[in-house]
CSV table of C-alpha atoms in Angstrom, one decimal:
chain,number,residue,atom,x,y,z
J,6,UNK,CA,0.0,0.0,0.0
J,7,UNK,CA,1.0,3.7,-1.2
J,8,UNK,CA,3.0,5.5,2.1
J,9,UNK,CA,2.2,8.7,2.5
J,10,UNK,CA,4.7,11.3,4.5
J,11,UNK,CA,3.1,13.2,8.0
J,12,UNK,CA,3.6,16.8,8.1
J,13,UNK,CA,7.6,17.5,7.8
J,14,UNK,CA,8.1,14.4,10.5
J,15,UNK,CA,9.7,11.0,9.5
J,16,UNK,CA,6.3,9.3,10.0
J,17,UNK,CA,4.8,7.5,7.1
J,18,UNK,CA,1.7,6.0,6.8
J,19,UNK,CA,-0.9,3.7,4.5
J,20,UNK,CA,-3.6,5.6,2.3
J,21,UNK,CA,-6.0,3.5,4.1
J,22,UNK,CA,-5.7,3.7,7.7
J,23,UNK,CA,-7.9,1.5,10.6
J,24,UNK,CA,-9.7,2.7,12.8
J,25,UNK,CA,-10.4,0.6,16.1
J,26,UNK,CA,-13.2,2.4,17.4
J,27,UNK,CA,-15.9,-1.0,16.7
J,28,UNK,CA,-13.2,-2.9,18.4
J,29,UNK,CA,-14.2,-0.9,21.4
J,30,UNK,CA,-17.4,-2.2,21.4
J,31,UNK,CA,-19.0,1.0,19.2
J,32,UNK,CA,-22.9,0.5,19.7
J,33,UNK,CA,-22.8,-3.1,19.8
J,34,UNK,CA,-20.4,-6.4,21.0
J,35,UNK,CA,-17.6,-7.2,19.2
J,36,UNK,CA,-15.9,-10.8,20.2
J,37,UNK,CA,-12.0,-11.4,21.1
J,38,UNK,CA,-12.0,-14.1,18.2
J,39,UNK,CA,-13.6,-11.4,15.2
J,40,UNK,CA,-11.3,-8.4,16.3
J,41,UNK,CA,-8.4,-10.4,16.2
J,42,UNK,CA,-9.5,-12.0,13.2
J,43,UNK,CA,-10.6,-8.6,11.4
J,44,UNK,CA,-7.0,-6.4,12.5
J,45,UNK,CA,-5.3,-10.0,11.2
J,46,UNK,CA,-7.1,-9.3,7.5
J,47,UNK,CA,-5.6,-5.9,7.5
J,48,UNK,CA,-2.3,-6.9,8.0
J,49,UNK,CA,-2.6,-9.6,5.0
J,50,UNK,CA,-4.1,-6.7,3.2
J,51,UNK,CA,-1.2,-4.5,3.4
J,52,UNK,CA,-2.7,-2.3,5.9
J,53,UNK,CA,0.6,-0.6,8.7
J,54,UNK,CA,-1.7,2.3,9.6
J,55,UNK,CA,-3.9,1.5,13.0
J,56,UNK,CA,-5.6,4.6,14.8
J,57,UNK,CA,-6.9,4.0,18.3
J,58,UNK,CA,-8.1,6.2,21.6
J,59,UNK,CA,-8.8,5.6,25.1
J,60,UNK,CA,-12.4,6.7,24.5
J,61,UNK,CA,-13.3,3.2,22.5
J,62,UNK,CA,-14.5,0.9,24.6
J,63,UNK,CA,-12.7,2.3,28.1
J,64,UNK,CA,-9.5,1.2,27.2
J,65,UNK,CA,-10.6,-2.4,25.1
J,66,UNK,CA,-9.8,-0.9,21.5
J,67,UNK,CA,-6.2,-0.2,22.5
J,68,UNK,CA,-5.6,-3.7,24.5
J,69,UNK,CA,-7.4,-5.2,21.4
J,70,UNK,CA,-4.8,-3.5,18.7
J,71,UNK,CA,-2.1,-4.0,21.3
J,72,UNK,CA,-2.3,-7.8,21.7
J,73,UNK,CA,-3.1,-8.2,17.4
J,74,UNK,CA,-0.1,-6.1,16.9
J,75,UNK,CA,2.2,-7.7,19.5
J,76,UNK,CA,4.1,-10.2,17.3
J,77,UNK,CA,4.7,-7.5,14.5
J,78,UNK,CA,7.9,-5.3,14.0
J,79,UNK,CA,7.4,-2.4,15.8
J,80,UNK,CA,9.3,-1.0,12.6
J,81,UNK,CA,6.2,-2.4,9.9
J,82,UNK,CA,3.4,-0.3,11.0
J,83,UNK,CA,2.0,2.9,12.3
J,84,UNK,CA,-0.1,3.3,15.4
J,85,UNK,CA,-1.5,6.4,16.5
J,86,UNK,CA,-4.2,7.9,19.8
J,87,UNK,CA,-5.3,10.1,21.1
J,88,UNK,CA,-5.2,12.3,24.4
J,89,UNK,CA,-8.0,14.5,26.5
J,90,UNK,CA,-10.0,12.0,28.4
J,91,UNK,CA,-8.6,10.1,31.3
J,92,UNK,CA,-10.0,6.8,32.2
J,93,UNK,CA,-10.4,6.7,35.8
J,94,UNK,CA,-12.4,4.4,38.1
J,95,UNK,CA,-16.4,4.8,37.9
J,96,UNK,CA,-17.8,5.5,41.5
J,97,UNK,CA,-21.3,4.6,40.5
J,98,UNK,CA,-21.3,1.7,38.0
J,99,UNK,CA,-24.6,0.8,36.1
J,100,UNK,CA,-23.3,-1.9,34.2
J,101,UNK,CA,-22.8,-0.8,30.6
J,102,UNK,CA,-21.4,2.4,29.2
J,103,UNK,CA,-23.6,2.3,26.2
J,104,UNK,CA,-26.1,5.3,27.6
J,105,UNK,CA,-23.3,7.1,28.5
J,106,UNK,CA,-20.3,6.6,25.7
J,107,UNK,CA,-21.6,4.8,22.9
J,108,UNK,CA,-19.6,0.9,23.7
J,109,UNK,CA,-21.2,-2.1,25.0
J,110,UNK,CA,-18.8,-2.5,27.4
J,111,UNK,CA,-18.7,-2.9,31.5
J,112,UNK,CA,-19.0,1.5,32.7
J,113,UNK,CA,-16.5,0.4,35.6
J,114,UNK,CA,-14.4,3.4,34.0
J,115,UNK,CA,-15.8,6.8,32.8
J,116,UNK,CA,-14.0,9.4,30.7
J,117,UNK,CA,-13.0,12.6,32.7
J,118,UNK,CA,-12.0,15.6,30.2
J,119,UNK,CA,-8.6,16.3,31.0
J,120,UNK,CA,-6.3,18.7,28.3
J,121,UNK,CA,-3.6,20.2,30.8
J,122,UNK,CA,-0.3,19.4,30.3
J,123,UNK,CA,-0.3,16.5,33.2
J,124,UNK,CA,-3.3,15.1,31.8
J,125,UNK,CA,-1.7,14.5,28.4
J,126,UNK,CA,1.0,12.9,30.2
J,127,UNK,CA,-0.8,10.7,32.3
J,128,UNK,CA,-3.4,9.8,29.0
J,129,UNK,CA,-0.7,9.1,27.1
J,130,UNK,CA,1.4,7.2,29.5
J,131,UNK,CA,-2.2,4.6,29.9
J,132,UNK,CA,-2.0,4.4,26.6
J,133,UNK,CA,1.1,2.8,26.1
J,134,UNK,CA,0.8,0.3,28.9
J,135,UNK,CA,-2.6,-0.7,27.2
J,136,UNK,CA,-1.2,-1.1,24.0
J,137,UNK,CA,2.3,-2.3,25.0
J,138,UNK,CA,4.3,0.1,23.0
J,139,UNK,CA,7.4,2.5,24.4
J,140,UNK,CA,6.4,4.5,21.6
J,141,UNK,CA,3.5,6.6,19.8
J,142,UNK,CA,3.7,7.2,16.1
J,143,UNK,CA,1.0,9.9,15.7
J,144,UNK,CA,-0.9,11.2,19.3
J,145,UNK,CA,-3.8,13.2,18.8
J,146,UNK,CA,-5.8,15.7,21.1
J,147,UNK,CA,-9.0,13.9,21.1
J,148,UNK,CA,-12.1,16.6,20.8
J,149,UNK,CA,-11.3,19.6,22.5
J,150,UNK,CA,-14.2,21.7,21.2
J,151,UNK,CA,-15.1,22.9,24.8
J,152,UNK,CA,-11.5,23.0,25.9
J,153,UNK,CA,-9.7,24.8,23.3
J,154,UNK,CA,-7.4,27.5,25.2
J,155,UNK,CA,-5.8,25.0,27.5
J,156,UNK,CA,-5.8,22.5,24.5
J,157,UNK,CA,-3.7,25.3,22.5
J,158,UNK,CA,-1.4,26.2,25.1
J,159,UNK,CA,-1.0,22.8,26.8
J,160,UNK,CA,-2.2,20.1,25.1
J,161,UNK,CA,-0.1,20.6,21.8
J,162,UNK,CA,2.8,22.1,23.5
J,163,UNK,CA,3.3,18.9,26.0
J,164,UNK,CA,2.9,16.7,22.9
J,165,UNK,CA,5.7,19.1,21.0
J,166,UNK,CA,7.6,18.3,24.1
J,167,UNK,CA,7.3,14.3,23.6
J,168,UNK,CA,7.8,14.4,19.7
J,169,UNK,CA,11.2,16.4,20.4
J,170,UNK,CA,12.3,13.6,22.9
J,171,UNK,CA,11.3,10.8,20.2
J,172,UNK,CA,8.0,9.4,22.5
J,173,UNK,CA,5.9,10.7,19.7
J,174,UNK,CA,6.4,10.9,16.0
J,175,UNK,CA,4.1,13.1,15.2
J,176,UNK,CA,1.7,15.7,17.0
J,177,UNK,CA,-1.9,16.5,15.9
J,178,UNK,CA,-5.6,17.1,16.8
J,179,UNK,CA,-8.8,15.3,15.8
J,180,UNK,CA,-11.9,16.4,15.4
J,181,UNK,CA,-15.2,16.5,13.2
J,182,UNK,CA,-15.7,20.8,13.0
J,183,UNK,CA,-13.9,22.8,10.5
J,184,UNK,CA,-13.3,26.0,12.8
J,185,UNK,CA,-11.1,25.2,15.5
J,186,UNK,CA,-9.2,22.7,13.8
J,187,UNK,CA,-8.0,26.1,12.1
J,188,UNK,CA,-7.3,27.4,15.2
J,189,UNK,CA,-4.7,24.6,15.6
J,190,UNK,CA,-3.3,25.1,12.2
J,191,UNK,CA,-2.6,28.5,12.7
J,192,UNK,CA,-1.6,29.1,16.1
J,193,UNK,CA,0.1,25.3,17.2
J,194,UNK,CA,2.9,23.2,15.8
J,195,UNK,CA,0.2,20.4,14.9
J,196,UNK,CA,2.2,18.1,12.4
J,197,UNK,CA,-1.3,16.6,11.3
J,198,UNK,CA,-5.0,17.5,11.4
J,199,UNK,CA,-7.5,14.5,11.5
J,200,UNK,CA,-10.8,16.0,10.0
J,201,UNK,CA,-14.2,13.5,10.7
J,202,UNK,CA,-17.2,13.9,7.6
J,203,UNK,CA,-15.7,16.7,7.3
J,204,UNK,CA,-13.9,16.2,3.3
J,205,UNK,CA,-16.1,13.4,1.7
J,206,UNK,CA,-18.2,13.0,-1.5
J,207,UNK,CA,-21.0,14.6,0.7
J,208,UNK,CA,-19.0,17.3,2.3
J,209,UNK,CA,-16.3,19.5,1.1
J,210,UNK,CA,-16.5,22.1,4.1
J,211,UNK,CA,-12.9,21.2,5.0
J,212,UNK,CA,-11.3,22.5,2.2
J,213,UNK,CA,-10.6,25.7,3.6
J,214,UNK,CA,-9.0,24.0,6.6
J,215,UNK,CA,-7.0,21.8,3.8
J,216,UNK,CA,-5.9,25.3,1.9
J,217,UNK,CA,-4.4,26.6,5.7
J,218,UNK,CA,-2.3,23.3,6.0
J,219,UNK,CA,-1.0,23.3,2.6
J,220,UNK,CA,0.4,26.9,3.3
J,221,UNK,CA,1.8,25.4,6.8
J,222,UNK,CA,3.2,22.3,6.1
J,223,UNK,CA,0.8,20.4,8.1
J,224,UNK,CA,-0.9,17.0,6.4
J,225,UNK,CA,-4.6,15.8,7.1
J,226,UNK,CA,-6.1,12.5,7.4
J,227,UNK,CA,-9.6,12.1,6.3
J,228,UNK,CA,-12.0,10.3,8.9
J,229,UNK,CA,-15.6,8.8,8.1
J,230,UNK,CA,-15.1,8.7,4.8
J,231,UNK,CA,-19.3,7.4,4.4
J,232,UNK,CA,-20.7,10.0,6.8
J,233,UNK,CA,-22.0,7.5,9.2
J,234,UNK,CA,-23.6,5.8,6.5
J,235,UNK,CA,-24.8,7.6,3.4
J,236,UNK,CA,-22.1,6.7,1.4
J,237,UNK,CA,-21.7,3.3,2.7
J,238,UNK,CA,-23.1,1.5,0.2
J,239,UNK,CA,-23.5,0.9,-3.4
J,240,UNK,CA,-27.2,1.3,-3.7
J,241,UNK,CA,-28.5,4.3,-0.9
J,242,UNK,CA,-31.6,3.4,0.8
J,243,UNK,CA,-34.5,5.1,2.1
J,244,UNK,CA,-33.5,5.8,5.8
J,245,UNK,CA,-29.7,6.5,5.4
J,246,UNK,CA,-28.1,8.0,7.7
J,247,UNK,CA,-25.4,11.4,7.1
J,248,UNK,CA,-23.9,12.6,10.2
J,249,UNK,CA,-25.8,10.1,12.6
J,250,UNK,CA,-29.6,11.4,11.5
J,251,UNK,CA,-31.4,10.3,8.5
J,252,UNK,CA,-30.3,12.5,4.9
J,253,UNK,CA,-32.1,15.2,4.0
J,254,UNK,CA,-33.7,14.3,1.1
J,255,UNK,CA,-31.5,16.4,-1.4
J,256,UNK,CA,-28.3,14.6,-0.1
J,257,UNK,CA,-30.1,11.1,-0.3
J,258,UNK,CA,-30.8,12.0,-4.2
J,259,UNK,CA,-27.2,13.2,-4.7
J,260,UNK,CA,-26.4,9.9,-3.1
J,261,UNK,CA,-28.4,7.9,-5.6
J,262,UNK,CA,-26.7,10.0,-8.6
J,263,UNK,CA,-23.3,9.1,-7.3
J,264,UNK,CA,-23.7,5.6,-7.0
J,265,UNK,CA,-25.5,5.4,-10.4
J,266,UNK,CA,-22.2,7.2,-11.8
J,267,UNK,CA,-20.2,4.5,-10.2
J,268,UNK,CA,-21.7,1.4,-11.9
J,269,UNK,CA,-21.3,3.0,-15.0
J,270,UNK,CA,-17.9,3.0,-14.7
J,271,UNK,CA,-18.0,-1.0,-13.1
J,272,UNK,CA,-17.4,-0.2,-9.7
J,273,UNK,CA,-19.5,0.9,-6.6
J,274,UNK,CA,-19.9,3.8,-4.4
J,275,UNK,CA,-18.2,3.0,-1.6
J,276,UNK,CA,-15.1,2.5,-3.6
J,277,UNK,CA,-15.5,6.0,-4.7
J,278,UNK,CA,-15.7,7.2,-1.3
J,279,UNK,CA,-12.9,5.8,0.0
J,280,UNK,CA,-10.6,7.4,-3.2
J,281,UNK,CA,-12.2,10.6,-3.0
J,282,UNK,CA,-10.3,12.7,0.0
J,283,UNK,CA,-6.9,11.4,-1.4
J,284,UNK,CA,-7.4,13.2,-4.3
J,285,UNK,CA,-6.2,16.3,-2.2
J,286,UNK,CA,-2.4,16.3,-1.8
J,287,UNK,CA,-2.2,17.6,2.2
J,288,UNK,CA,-4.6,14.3,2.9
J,289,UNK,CA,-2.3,11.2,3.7
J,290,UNK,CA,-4.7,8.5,4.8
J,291,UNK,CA,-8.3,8.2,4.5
J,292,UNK,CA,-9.1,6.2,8.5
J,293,UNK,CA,-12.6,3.8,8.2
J,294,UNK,CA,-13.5,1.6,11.1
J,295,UNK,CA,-14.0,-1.8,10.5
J,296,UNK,CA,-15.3,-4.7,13.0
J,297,UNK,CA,-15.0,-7.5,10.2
J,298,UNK,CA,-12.9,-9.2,7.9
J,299,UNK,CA,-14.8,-8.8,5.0
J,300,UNK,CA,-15.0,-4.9,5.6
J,301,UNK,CA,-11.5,-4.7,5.7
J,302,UNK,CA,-10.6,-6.6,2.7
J,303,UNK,CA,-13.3,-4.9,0.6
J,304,UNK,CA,-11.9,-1.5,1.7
J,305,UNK,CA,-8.6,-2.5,1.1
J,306,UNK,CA,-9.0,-3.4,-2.5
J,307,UNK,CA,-10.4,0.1,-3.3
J,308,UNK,CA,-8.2,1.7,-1.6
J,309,UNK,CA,-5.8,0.1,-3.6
J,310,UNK,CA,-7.3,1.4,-7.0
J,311,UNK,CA,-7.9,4.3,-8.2
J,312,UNK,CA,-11.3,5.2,-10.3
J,313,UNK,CA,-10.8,6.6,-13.9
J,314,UNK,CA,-10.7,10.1,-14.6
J,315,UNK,CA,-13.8,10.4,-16.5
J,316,UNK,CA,-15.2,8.5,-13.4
J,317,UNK,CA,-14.4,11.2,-11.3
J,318,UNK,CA,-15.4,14.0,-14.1
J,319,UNK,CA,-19.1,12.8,-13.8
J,320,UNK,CA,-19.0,12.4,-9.8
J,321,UNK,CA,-17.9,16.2,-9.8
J,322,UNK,CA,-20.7,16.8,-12.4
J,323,UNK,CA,-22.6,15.4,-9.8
J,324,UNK,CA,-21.8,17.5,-7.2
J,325,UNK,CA,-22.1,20.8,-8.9
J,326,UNK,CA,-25.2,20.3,-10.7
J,327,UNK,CA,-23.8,20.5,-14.4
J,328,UNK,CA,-24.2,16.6,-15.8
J,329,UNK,CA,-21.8,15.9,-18.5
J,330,UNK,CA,-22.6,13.7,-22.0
J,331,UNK,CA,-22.5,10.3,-20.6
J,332,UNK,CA,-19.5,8.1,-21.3
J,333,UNK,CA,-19.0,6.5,-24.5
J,334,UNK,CA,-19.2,2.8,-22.5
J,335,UNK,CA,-18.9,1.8,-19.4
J,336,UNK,CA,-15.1,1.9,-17.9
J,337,UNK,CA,-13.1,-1.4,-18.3
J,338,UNK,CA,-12.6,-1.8,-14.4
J,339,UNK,CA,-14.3,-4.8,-13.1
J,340,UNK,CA,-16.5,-3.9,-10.5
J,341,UNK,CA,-15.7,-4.7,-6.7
J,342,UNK,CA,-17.9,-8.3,-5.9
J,343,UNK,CA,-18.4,-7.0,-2.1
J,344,UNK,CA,-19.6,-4.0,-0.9
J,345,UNK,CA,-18.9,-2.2,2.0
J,346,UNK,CA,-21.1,-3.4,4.6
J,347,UNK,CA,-23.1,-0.5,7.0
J,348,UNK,CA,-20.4,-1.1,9.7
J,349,UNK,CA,-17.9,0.8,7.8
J,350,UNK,CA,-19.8,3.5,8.8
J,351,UNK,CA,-18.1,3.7,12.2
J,352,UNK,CA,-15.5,6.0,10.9
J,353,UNK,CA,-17.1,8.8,12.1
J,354,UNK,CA,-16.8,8.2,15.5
J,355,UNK,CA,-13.0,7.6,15.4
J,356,UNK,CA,-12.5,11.0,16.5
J,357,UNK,CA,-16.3,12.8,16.7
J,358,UNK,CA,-16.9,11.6,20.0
């Protein structure tokens, strides 16, 4: 798989990234045997790019990746996570933390905000114990939309701290709004930006936030590249979700006209989605969450392959409004057998919550 350089750091990583968050436990059970089995695919796939956080599942997303990951050269692949919320203990326990988190996982933990300069420390140092690692490749601040002044001068500056001592490779933020993550780009030394729905077939509105990193050096990689659903599949249905609430009608419609643009050219929509932010040079990975082998494997292969140009000439048509003369014939690209299945969707919530 294509390697892609972080910001002006050594740290390299896979167009297609994985993101852990259904290993956590994301909305429903995941078992030991499937995630092990699913992180296993993407390794035979090619995939060295494995995103994580503290949030998923309490703490089980990183053992998860940490145990799968434990036999490999800590050379072959990149790992990042994230910092802001501390796990501590949970003095009034209900039983599962899927009312208050999202995971179907045991709420003996809860996630206490914490973006001060000890906090990262003490996030990050968890981390690495759960995962087994001396070492972080890319740490992100995690969400600090209602935190931002001690995430700007603490938070990034403790991380800048790390990178220069070698703990971290690279130093970034994630999030899923356009406007602060600007903030970052203009104010920190952020090496990378990780931007959730937010630079998709459905949504351009980060390409001004792509415009500011290009001018500063700093990369981007592309989160919930099917906006929690819409773009998930090759035929939209009725019901689809964008952004965690049933699309509008207009997007569902847009939706449609995508996908039809995609069979003509013998491949699906999902496979466009998954090309679509690297188009932009400053992205460097496009990160999907995955909780089976299949998904992996499916998103693999188009990640793998790009679509043809006058594919992508009648998706922009699409977008815009102005509808080009239809292709002579259909492109010669087999089409993809398996399509993505509506867990893919899950990479949204690998940094939007």
């Amino acid at each position: 798989m294509n390697l892609r350089t972080i910001g002006r750091t050594p740290v390299r990583v896979g167009e297609l990234g994985f993101g852990a968050a259904p290993l956590g436990n994301l909305y429903s059970a995941v078992d030991d045997a499937t995630a092990g089995a699913t992180i296993e695919a993407a390794w035979a796939a090619g995939v060295r790019h494995f995103d994580t956080a503290p949030h998923y599942g309490l703490g089980l997303s990183e053992r998860r990746l940490g145990r799968a990951l434990a036999g490999r050269p800590r050379d072959r692949f990149t790992l990042s996570t994230k910092v802001g919320r501390l796990l501590v203990t949970n003095p009034h326990p209900t039983g599962s933390d899927l009312a208050a988190g999202g995971f179907d996982v045991p709420d003996t933990s809860v996630r206490r905000p914490d973006y001060s300069r000890d906090g990262v420390l003490r996030s990050l140092e968890a981390s690495r114990a759960r995962l087994g690692v001396d070492r972080i490749d890319i740490v992100y601040v995690h969400d600090p939309d209602e935190h931002m002044d001690t995430a700007v001068d603490q938070a990034v500056p403790a991380l800048v701290e790390l990178r220069e001592q070698g703990v971290v490779g690279a130093v970034g933020v994630g999030m899923n709004s356009v406007p602060p993550l600007l903030r970052f780009v203009a104010e920190t030394d952020v090496d990378v930006v990780m931007v959730a729905g937010r630079w998709t077939l459905a949504d351009r509105s980060a390409l001004p936030l792509l415009a500011a990193c290009a001018d500063r050096g700093v990369s981007a990689v592309a989160a919930a590249p099917f906006n929690s659903g819409l773009l998930s599949s090759p035929s939209p249905a009725d019901g689809a979700y964008f952004d965690y609430r049933p699309a509008p009608a207009d997007l569902l419609a847009r939706a449609r006209a995508l996908a039809g643009v995609c069979r003509r050219h013998g491949t699906v929509l999902p496979h466009a989605a998954i090309r679509f932010p690297l188009r932009h040079p400053v992205v460097a990975s496009v990160v999907a969450g995955f909780r089976t082998p299949e998904e992996v494997r499916s998103a693999a292969r188009w990640a793998a392959r790009d679509l043809p140009s006058r594919a992508w000439e009648e998706l922009e048509a699409v977008v815009t409004g102005e509808a080009p003369e239809p292709a002579a014939k259909p492109s010669a690209e087999p089409a993809d057998e398996q399509a993505a299945e509506p867990a893919d969707e899950q990479a949204g919530e690998n940094t939007a919550s």
